[in-house]
Tab-separated table of C-alpha atoms and ligand atoms in Angstrom:
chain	number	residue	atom	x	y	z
A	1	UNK	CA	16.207	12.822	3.613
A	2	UNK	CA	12.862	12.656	1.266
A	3	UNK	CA	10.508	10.028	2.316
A	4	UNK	CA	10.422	7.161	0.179
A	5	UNK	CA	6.557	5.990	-0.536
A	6	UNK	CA	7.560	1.862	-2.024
A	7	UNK	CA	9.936	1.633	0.892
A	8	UNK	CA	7.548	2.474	3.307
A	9	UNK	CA	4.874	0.634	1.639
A	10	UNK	CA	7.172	-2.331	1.611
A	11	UNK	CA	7.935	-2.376	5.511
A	12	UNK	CA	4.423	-1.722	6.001
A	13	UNK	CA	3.142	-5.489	4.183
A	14	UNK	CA	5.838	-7.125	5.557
A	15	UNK	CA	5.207	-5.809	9.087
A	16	UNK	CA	1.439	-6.723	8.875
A	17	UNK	CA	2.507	-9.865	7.293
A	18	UNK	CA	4.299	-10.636	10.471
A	19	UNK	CA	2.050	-9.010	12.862
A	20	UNK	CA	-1.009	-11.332	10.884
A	21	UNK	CA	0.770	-14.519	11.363
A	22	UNK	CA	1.643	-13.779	14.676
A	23	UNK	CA	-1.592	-13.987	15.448
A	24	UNK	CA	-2.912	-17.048	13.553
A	25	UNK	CA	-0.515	-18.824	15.369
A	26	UNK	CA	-1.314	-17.464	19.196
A	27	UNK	CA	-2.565	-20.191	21.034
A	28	UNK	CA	-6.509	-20.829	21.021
A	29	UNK	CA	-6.099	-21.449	25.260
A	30	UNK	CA	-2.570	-18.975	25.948
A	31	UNK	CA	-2.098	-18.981	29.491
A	32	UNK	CA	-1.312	-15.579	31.572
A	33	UNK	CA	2.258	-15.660	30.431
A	34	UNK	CA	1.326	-16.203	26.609
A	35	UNK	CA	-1.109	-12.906	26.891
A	36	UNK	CA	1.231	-10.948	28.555
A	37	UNK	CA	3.889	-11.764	26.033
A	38	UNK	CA	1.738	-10.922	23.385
A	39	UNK	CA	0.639	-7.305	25.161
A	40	UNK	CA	3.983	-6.554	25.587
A	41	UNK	CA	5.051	-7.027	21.792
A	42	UNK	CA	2.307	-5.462	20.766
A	43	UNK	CA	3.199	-2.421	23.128
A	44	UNK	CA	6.354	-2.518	21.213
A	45	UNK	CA	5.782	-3.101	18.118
A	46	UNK	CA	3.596	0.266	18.101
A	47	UNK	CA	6.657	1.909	19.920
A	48	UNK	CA	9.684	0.946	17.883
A	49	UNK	CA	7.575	0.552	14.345
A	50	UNK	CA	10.366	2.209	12.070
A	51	UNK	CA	7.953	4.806	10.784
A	52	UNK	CA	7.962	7.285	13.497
A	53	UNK	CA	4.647	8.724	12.243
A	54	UNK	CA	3.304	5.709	11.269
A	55	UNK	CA	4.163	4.536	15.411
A	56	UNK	CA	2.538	7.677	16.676
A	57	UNK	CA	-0.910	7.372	14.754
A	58	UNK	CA	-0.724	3.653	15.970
A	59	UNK	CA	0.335	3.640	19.348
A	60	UNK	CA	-2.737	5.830	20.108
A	61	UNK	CA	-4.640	3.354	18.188
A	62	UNK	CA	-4.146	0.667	20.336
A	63	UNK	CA	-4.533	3.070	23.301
A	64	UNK	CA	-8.592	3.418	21.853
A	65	UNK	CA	-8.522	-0.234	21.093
A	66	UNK	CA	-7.001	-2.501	23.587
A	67	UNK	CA	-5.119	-5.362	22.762
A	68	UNK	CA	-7.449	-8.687	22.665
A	69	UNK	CA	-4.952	-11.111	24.306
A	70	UNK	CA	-7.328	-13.577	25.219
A	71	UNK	CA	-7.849	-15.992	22.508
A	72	UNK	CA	-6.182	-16.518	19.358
A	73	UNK	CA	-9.252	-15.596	17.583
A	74	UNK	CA	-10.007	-12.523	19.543
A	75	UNK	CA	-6.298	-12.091	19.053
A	76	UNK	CA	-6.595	-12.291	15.244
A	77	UNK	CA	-10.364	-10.435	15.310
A	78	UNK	CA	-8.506	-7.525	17.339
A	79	UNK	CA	-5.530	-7.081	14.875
A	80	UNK	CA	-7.762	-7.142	11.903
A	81	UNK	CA	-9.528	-4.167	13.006
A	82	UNK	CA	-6.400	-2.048	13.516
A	83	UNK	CA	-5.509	-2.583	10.301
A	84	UNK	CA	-8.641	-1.569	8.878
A	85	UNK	CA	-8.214	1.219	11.106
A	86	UNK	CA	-4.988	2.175	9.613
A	87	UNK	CA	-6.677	1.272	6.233
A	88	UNK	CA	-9.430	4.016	6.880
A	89	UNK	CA	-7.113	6.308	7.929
A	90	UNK	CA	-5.229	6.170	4.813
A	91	UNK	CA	-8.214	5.932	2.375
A	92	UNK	CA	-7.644	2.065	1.408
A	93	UNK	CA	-10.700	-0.859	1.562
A	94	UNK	CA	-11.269	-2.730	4.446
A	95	UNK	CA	-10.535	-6.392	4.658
A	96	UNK	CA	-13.377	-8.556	5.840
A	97	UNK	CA	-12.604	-9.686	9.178
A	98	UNK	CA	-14.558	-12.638	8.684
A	99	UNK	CA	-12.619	-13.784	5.934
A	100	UNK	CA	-9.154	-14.271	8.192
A	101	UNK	CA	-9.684	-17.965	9.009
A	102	UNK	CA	-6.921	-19.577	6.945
A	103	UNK	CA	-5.816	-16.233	5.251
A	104	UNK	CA	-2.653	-16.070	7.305
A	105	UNK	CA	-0.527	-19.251	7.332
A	106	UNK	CA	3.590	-19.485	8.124
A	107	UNK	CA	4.048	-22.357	6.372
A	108	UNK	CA	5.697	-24.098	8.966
A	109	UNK	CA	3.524	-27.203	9.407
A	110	UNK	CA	3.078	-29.072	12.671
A	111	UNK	CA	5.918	-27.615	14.586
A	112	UNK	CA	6.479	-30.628	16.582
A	113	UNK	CA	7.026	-33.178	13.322
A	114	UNK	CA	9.150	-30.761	11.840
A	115	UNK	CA	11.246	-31.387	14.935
A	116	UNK	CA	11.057	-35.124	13.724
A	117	UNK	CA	8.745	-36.472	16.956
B	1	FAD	P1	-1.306	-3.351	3.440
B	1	FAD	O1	-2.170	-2.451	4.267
B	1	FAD	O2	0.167	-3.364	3.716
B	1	FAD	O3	-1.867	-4.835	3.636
B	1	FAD	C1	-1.171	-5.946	3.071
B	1	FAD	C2	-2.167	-7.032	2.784
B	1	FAD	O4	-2.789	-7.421	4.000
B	1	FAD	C3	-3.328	-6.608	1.902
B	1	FAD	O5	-2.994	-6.740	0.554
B	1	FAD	C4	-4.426	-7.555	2.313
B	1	FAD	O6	-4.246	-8.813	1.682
B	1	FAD	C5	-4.151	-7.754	3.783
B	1	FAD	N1	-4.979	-6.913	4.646
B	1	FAD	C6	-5.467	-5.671	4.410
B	1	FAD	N2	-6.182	-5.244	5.445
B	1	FAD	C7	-6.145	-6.221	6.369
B	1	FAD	C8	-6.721	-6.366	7.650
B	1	FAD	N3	-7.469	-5.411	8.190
B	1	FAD	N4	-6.487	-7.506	8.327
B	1	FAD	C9	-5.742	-8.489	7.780
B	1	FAD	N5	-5.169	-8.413	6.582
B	1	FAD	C10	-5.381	-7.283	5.873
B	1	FAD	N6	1.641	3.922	5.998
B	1	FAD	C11	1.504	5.259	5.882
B	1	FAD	O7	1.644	5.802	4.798
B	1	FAD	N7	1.167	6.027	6.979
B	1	FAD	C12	0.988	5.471	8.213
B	1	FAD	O8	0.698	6.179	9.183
B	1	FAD	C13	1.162	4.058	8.348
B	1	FAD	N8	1.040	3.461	9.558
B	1	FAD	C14	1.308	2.130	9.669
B	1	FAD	C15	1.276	1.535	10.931
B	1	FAD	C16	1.605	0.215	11.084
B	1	FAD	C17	1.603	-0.410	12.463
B	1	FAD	C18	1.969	-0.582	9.957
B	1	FAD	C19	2.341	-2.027	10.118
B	1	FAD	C20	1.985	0.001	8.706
B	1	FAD	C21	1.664	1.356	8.535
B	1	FAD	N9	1.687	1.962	7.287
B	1	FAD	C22	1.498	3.313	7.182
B	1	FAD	C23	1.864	1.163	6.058
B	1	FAD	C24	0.479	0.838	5.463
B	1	FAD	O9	-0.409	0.320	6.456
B	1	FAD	C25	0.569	-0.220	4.349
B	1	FAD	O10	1.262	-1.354	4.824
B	1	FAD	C26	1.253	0.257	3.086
B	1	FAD	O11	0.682	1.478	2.657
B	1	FAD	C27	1.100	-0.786	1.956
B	1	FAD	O12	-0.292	-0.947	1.718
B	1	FAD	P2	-0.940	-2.087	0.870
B	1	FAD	O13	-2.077	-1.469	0.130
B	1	FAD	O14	0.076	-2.831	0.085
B	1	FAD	O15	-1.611	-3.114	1.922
């Protein structure tokens, strides 16, 4: 079947979307079990992206760079520079890593009022 560019580009925003708010909401202090959670989707992420190519190029990418797991902002730092990775790669502008602060929000408020404490 012939590749389909807008579909592709499509799974590709939402995925970073997801893979961006992910991130803003990591803890600031995760414990062991919070990194190792987030290494391990990360691991998988790269190895069941839908894109076959598009898992290949990236699951050596994250074999050059290393998941940052320890932080939420090295968490957040880290997965910004993939992307512009991936953005280099395929000739678009970076994004300014600085600029990622509040960039990224899931709209879901203060979890725990939202579960009416
Ligand atoms: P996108 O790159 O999708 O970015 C969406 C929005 O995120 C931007 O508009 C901007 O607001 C913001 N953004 C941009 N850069 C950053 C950053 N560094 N950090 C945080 N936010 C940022 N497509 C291919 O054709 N070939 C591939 O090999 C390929 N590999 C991919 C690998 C992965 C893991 C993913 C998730 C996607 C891949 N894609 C690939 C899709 C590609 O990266 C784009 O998602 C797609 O081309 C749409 O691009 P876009 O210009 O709309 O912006």
């Amino acid at each position: 079947k012939l590749e389909n560019a807008t579909a592709k580009a499509e799974l590709g925003r939402a995925s970073w979307k997801l893979f961006h708010t992910m991130m803003a909401r990591f803890p600031e202090k995760p414990t062991e079990e919070d990194s190792l959670a987030l290494k391990t989707y990360i691991k998988l992420f790269a190895r069941l992206y839908p894109c076959g190519d598009c898992a290949s190029h990236f699951q050596k990418l994250i074999k050059k760079f290393p998941p940052q797991i320890g932080s939420r902002n090295s968490a957040a730092g880290w997965a910004c520079h993939v992307h512009n990775q991936v953005n280099e790669r395929l000739e678009k502008p970076a994004f300014d890593c600085n600029k990622i602060g509040d960039f990224y929000d899931c709209g879901c408020g203060d979890d725990k009022k939202a579960a009416g404490e």
